[in-house]
CSV table of C-alpha atoms and ligand atoms in Angstrom, one decimal:
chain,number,residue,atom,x,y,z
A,1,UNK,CA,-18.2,-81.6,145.0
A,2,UNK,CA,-17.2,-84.3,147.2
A,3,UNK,CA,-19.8,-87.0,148.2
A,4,UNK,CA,-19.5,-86.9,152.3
A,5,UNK,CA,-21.6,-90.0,152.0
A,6,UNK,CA,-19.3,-92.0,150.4
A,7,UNK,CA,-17.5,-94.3,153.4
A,8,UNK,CA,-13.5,-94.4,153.0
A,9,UNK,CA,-12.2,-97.7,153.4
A,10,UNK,CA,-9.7,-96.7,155.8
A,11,UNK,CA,-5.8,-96.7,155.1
A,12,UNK,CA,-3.9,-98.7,157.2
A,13,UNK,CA,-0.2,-99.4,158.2
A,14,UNK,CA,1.8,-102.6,159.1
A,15,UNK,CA,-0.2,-102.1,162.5
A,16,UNK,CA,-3.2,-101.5,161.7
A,17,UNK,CA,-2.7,-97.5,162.0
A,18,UNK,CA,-5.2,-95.8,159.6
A,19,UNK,CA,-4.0,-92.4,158.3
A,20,UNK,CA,-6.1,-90.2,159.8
A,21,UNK,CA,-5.2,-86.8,160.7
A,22,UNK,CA,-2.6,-84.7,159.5
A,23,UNK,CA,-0.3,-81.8,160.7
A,24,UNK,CA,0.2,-78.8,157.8
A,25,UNK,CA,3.1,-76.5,158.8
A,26,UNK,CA,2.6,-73.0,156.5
A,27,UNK,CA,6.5,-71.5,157.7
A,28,UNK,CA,9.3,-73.3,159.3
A,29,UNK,CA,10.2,-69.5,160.7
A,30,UNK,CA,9.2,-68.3,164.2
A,31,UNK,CA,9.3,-65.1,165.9
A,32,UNK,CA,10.1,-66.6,169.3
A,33,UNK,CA,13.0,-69.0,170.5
A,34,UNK,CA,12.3,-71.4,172.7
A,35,UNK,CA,14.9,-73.0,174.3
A,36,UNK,CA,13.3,-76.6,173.7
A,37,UNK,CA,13.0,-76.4,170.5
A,38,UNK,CA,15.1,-73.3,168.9
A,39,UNK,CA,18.5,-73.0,171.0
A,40,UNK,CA,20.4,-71.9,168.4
A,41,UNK,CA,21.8,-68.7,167.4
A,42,UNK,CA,21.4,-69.5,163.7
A,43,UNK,CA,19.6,-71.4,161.3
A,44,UNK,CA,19.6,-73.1,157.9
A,45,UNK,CA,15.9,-72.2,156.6
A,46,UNK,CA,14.3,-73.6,153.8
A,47,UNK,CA,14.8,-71.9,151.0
A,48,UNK,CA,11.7,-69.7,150.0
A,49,UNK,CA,10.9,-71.0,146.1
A,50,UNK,CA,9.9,-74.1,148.0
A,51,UNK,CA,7.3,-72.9,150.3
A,52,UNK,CA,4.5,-74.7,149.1
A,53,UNK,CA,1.5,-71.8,147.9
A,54,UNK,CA,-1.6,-72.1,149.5
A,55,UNK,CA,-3.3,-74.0,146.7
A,56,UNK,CA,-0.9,-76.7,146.7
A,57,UNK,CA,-0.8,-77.0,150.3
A,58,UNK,CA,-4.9,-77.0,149.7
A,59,UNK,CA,-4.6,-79.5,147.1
A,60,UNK,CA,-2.5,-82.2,149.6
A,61,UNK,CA,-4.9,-82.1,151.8
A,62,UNK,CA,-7.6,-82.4,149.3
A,63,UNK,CA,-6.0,-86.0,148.4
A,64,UNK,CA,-5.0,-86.8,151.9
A,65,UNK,CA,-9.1,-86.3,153.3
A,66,UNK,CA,-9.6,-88.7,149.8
A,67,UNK,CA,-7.7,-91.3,151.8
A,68,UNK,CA,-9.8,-91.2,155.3
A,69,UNK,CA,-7.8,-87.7,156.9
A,70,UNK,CA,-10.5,-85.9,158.7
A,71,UNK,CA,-8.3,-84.0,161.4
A,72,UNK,CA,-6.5,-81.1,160.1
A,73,UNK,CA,-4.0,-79.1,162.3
A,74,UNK,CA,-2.2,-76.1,161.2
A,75,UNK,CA,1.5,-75.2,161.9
A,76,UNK,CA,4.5,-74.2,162.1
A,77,UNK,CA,7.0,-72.4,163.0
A,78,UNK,CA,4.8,-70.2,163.9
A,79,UNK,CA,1.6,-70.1,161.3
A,80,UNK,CA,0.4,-66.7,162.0
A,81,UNK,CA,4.1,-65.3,160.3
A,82,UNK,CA,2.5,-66.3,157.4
A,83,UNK,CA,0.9,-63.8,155.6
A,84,UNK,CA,-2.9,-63.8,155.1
A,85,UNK,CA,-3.0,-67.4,156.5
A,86,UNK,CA,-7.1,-66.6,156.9
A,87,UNK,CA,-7.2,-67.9,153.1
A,88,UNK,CA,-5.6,-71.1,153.2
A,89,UNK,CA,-8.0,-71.9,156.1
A,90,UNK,CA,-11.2,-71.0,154.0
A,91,UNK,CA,-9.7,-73.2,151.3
A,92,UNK,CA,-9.5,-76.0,153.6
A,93,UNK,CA,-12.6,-75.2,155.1
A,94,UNK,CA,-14.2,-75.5,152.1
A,95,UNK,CA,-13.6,-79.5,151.9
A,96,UNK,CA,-16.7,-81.2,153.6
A,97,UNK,CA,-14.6,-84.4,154.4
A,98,UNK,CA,-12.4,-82.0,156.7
A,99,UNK,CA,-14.6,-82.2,160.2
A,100,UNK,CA,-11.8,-81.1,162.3
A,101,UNK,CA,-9.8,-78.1,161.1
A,102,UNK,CA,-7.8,-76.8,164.4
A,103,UNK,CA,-4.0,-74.7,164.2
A,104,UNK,CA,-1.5,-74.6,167.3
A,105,UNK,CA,0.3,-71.1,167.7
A,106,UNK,CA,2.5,-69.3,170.0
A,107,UNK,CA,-0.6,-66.3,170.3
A,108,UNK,CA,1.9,-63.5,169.4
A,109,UNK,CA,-0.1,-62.8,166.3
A,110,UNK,CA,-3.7,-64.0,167.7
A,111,UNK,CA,-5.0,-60.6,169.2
A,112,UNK,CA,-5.1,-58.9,165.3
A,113,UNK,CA,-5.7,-62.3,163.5
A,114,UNK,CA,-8.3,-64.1,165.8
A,115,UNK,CA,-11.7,-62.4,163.9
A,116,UNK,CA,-10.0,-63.4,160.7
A,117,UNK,CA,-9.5,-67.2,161.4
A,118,UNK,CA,-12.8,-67.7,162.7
A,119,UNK,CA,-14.6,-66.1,160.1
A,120,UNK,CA,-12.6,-68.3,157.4
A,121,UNK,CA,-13.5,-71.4,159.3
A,122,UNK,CA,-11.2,-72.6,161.8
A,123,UNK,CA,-12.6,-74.9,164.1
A,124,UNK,CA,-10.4,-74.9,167.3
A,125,UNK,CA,-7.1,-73.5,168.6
A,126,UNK,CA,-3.8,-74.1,170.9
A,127,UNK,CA,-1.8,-71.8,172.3
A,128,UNK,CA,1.3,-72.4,173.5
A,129,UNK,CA,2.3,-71.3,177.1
A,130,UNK,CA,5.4,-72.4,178.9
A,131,UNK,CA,5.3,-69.4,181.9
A,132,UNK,CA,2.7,-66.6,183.0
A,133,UNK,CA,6.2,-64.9,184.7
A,134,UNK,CA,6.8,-62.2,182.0
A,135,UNK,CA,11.1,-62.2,182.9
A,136,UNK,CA,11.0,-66.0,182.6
A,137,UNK,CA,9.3,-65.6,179.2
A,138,UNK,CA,12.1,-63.1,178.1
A,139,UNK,CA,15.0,-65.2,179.4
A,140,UNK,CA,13.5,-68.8,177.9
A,141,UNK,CA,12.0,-67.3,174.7
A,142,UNK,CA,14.4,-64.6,174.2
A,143,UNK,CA,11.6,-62.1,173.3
A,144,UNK,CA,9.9,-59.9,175.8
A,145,UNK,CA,6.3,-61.0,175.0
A,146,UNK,CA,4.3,-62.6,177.5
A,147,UNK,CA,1.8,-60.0,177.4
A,148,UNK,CA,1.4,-60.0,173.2
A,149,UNK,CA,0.4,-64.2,174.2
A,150,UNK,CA,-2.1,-63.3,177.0
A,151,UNK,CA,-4.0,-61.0,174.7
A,152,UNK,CA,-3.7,-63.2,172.2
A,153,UNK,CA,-5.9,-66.1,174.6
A,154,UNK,CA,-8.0,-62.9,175.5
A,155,UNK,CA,-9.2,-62.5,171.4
A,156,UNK,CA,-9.8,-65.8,170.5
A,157,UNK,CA,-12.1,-65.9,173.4
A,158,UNK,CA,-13.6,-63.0,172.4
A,159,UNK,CA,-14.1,-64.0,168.8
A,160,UNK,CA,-15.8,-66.6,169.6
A,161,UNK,CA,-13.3,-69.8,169.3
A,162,UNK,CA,-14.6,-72.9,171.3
A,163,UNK,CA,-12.6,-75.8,173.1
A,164,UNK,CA,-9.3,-73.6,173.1
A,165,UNK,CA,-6.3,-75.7,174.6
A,166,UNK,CA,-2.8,-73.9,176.0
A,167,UNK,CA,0.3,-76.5,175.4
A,168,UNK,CA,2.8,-76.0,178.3
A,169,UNK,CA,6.2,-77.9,178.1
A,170,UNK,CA,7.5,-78.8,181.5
A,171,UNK,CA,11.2,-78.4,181.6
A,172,UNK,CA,12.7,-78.8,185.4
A,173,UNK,CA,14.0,-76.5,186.7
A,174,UNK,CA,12.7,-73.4,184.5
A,175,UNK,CA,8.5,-73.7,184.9
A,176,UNK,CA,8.1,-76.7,187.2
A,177,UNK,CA,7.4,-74.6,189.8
A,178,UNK,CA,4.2,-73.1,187.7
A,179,UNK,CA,2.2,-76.5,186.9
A,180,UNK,CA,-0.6,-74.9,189.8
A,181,UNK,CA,-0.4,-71.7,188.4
A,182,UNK,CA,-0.9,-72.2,184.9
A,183,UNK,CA,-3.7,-74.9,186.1
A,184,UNK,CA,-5.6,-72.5,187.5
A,185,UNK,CA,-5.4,-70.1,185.0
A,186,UNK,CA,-6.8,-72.5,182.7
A,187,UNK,CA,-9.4,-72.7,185.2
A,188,UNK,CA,-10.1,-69.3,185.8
A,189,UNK,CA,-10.3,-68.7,181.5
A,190,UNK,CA,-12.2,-71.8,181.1
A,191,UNK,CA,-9.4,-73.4,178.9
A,192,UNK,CA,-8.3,-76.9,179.1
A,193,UNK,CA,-4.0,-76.9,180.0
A,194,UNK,CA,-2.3,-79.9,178.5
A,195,UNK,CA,1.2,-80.5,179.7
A,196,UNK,CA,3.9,-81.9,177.8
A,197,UNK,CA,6.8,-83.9,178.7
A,198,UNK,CA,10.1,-82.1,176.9
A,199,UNK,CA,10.9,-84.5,174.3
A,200,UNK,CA,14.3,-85.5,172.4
A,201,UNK,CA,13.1,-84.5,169.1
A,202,UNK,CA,15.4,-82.7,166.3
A,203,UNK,CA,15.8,-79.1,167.4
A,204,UNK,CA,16.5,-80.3,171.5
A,205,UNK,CA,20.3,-80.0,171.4
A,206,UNK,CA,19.8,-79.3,174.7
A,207,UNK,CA,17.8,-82.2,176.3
A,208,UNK,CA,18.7,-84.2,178.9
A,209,UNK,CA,16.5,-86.6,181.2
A,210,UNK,CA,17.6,-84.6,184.1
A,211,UNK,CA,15.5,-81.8,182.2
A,212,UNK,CA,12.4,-84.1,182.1
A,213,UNK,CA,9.3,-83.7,184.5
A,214,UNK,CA,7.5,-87.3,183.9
A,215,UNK,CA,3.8,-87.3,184.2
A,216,UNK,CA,3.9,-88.6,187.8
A,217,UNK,CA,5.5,-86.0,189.1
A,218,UNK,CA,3.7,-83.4,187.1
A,219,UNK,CA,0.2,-85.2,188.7
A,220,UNK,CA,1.6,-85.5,192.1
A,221,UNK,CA,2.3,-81.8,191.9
A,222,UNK,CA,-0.9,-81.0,191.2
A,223,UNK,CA,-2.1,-83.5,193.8
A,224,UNK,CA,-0.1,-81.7,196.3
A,225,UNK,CA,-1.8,-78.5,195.6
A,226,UNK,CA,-5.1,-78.4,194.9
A,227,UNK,CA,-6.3,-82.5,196.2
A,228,UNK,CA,-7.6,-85.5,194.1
A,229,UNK,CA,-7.4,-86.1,190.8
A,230,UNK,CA,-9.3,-88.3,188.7
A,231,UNK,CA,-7.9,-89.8,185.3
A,232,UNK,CA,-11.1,-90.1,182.7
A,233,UNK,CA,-11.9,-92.3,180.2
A,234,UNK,CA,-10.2,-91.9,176.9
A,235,UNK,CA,-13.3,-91.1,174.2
A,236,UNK,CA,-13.7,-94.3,172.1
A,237,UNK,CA,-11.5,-94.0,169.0
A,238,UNK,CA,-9.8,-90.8,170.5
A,239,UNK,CA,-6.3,-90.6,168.8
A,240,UNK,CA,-5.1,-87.8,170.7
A,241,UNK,CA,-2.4,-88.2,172.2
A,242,UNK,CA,-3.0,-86.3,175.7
A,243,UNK,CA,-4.4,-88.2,178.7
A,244,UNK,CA,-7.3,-86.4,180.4
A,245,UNK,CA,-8.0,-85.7,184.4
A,246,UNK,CA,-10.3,-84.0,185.8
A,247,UNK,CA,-9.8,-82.2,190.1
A,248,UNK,CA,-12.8,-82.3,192.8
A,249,UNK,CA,-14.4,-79.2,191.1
A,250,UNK,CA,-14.6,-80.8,187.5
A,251,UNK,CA,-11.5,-78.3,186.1
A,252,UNK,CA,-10.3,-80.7,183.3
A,253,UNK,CA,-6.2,-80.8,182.2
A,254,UNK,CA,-4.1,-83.2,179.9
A,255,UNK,CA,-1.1,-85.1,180.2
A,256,UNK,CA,1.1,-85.6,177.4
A,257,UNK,CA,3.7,-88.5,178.4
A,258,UNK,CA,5.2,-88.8,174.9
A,259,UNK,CA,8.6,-89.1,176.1
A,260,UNK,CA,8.1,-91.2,179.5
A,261,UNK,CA,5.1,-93.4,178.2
A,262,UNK,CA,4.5,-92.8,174.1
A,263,UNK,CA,1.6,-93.4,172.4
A,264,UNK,CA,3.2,-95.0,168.6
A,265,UNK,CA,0.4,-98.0,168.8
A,266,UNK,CA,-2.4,-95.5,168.7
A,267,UNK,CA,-1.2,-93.1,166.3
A,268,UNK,CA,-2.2,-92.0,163.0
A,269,UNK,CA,-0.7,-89.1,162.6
A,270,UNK,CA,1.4,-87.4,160.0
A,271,UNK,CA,2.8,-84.2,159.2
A,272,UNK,CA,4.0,-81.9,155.7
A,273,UNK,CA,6.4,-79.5,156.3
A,274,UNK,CA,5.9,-76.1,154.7
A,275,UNK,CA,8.2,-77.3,151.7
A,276,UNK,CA,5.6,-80.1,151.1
A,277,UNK,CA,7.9,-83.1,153.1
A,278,UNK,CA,5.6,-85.8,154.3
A,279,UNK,CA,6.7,-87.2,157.2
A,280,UNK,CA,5.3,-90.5,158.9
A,281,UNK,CA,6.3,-89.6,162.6
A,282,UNK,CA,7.9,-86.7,164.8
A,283,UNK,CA,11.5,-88.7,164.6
A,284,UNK,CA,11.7,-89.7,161.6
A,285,UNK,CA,15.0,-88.7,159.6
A,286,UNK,CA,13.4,-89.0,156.2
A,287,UNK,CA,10.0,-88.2,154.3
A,288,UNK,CA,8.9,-88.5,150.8
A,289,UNK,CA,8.9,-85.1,149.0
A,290,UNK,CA,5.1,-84.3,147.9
A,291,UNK,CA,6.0,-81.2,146.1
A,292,UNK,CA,7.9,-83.0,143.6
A,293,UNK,CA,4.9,-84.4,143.0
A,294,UNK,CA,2.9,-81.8,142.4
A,295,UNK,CA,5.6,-80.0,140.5
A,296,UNK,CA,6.0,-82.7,137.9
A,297,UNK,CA,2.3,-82.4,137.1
A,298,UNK,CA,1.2,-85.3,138.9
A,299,UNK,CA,-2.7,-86.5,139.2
A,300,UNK,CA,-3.9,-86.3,142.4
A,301,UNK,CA,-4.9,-90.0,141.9
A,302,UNK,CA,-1.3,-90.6,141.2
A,303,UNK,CA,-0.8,-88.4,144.5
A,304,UNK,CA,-2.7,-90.7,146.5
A,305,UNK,CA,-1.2,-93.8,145.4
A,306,UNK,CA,2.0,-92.7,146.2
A,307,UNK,CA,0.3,-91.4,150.0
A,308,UNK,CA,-1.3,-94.9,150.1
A,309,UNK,CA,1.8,-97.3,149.4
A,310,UNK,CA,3.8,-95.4,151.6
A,311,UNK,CA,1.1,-95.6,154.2
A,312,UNK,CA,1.3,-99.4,154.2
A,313,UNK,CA,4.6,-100.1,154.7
A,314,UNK,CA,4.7,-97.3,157.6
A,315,UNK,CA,6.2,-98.9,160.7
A,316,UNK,CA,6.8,-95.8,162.6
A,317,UNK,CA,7.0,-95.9,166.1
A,318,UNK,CA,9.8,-93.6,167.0
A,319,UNK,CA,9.1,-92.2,170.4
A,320,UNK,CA,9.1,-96.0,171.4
A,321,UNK,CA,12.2,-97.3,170.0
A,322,UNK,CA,13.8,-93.8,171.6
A,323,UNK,CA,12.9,-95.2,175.3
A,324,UNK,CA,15.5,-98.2,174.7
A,325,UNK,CA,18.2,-95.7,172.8
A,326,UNK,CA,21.5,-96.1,175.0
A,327,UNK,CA,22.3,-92.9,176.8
A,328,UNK,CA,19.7,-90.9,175.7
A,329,UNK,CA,20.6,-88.1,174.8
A,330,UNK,CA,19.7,-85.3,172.0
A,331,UNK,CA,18.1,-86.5,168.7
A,332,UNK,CA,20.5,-84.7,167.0
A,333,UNK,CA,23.5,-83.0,166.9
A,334,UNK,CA,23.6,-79.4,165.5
A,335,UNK,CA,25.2,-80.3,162.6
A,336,UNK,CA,22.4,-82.7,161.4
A,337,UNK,CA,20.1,-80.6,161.8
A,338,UNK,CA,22.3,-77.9,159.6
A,339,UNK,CA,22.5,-80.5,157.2
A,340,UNK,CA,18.7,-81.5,157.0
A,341,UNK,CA,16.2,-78.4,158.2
A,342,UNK,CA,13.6,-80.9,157.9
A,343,UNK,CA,15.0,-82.7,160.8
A,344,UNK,CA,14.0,-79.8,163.4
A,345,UNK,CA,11.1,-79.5,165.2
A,346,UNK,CA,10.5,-76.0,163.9
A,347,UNK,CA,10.3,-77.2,160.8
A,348,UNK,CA,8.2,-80.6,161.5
A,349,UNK,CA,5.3,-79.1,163.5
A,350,UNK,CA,5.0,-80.6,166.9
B,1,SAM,N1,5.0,-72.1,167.0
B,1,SAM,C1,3.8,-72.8,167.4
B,1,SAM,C2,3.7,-73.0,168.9
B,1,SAM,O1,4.7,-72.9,169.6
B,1,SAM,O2,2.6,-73.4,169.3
B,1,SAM,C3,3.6,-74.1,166.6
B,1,SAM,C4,4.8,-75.0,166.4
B,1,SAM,S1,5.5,-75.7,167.8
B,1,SAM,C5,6.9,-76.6,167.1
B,1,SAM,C6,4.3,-76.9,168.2
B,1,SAM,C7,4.4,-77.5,169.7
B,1,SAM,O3,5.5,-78.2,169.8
B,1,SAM,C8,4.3,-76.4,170.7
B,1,SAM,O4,3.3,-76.6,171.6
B,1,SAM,C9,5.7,-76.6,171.4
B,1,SAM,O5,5.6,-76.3,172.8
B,1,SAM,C10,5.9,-78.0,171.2
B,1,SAM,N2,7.4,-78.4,171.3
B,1,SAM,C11,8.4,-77.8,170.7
B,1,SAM,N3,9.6,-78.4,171.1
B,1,SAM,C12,9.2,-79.4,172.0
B,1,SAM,C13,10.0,-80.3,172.8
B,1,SAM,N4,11.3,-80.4,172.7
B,1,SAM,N5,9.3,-81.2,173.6
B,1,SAM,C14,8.0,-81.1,173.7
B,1,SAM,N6,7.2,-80.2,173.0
B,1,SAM,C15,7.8,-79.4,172.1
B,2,SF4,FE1,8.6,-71.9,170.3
B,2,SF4,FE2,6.8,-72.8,168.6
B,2,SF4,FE3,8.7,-71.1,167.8
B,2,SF4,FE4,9.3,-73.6,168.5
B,2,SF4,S1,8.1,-73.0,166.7
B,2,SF4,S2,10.4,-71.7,169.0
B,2,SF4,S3,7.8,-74.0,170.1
B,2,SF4,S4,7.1,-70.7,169.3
């Protein structure tokens, strides 16, 4: 049984960064296509043998909440494509040191899985939301599902689920025109909409910053609509990344400027890929394999020396050094991404 009482000295980086909350995606597969993040026609998967199981994935996270993690998001792909996913949450759940334990998903799956997850312990959820225009959906998903989402928000609420988020990606020209509409839905469920610039990241063949709505525009549009806004206070020692406003009538939203105005100085987070890749930021091109790790029979002491020397010399700041890239354009081309599935976004987690 782990002591909770037992302080962590944290674990920091070359700036100070201490490793704090991690990103667990169960499947690199989805069961939509968005266009900002899975283009394609066809992909290179990861091959199955190396899907971590549940109890290694469990055991990772067991030596990374060791080292100071505390936040715990689960994804994907899309994490509800993995079967019985309800029992790697309870695992987690089941370490004391995890106080935040939260999964983002595209809500297909949610209306049949919502009871489940909350029973087994999962603390918050995100669903992601680009449109409430069921053709749009089709056309920039490629699956006719809008509907399948909605109820999806509608169980979650209904189990019981607390501090729900929806994610919307603002991409001009294609939802742009919805940034009042999905506000007020928000408002009218009682969930907080967070909107995201479309970022360059591996999987955005497509990107351009023609295509991007910067977070002035996106509050000026709101402006516009529906009258002040005022920005709030970030909580002391908040990593998140989204900013927070709040209009006349209290409604709250979030701005997430990653690609205009990035957030690397504040950020301690990480993410494994579902074949047990650790990876120190959303651009890197390389991670250090973990389930080689735990495949050659390491000690999870050994485990978290490796986590903690690799921690040190971390000197991520990728969506920073991407705002003085010359002609920005696409992360990646299609064939690096063939070459290295770990490279997409899909795969990586958001
Ligand atoms: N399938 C799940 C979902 O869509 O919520 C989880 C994985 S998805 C990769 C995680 C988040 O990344 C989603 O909120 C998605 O909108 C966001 N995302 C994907 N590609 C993006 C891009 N190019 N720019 C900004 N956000 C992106
Ligand atoms: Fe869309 Fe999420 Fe699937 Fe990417 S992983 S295509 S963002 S649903």
């Amino acid at each position: 049984m782990i002591d909770r009482t037992t302080p962590l000295s944290p674990v920091l980086d070359t700036f100070d960064r201490r490793l704090d909350s991690l990103r667990v995606s169960v499947t690199d597969r989805c069961n939509l296509r968005c266009r900002y993040c899975m283009p394609e026609e066809e992909y290179v998967w990861l091959p199955r043998e190396s899907i971590l199981s549940y109890e290694e994935a469990n055991r990772l996270v067991g030596v990374f909440s060791s080292l100071g993690v505390s936040k715990v998001r689960i994804t994907g792909g899309e994490p509800l494509l993995r079967r019985d996913l309800a029992r790697l949450i309870a695992l987690i759940n089941g370490n004391e040191r995890i106080g935040d334990l939260a999964m983002t998903t595209n809500g297909l799956l949610l209306a049949e899985s919502a009871d489940q997850l909350k029973d087994a312990g999962l603390g918050r959820i995100t669903v992601s939301l680009d449109t409430l225009r069921p053709e749009r959906f089709r056309d920039f998903a490629r699956r006719a599902r809008l509907d399948h989402v909605l109820e999806g928000i509608e169980a979650l609420q209904a189990a019981g689920f607390q501090d729900t988020k929806i994610n919307t990606v603002v991409v001009r020209g294609f939802n742009d025109d919805e940034i009042v509409d999905l506000l007020e839905f928000g408002r009218a469920k009682r969930v907080e909409v967070r909107f995201i610039e479309y970022m360059d990241v591996g999987g955005a063949t497509q990107w351009s910053w023609e295509d991007v709505v910067p977070r002035a525009e996106i509050l000026e549009a709101v402006r516009r609509s529906l009258g002040e806004v005022e920005a709030l206070e970030r909580p002391v020692g908040r990593g998140a990344p989204a900013e927070q406003f709040a209009l006349r009538d209290g409604t709250v939203f979030g701005i997430i400027s990653s690609t205009t105005e990035p957030f690397c100085r504040g950020c301690g987070r990480s993410r494994i890929t579902a074949d047990g890749m650790w990876l120190l930021c959303l651009y890197a091109d390389t991670g250090t394999d973990l389930k080689k790790l735990l495949r050659t029979g390491l000690s999870d002491d050994e485990i978290a020396a490796v986590i903690r020397e690799v921690w040190h010399s971390r000197t991520a700041r990728g969506a920073e050094e991407r705002l003085t890239a010359p002609d920005r354009g696409p992360l990646y081309k299609v064939e690096g991404l063939r070459r290295d599935p770990h490279r997409e976004m899909h795969t990586r987690g958001g």
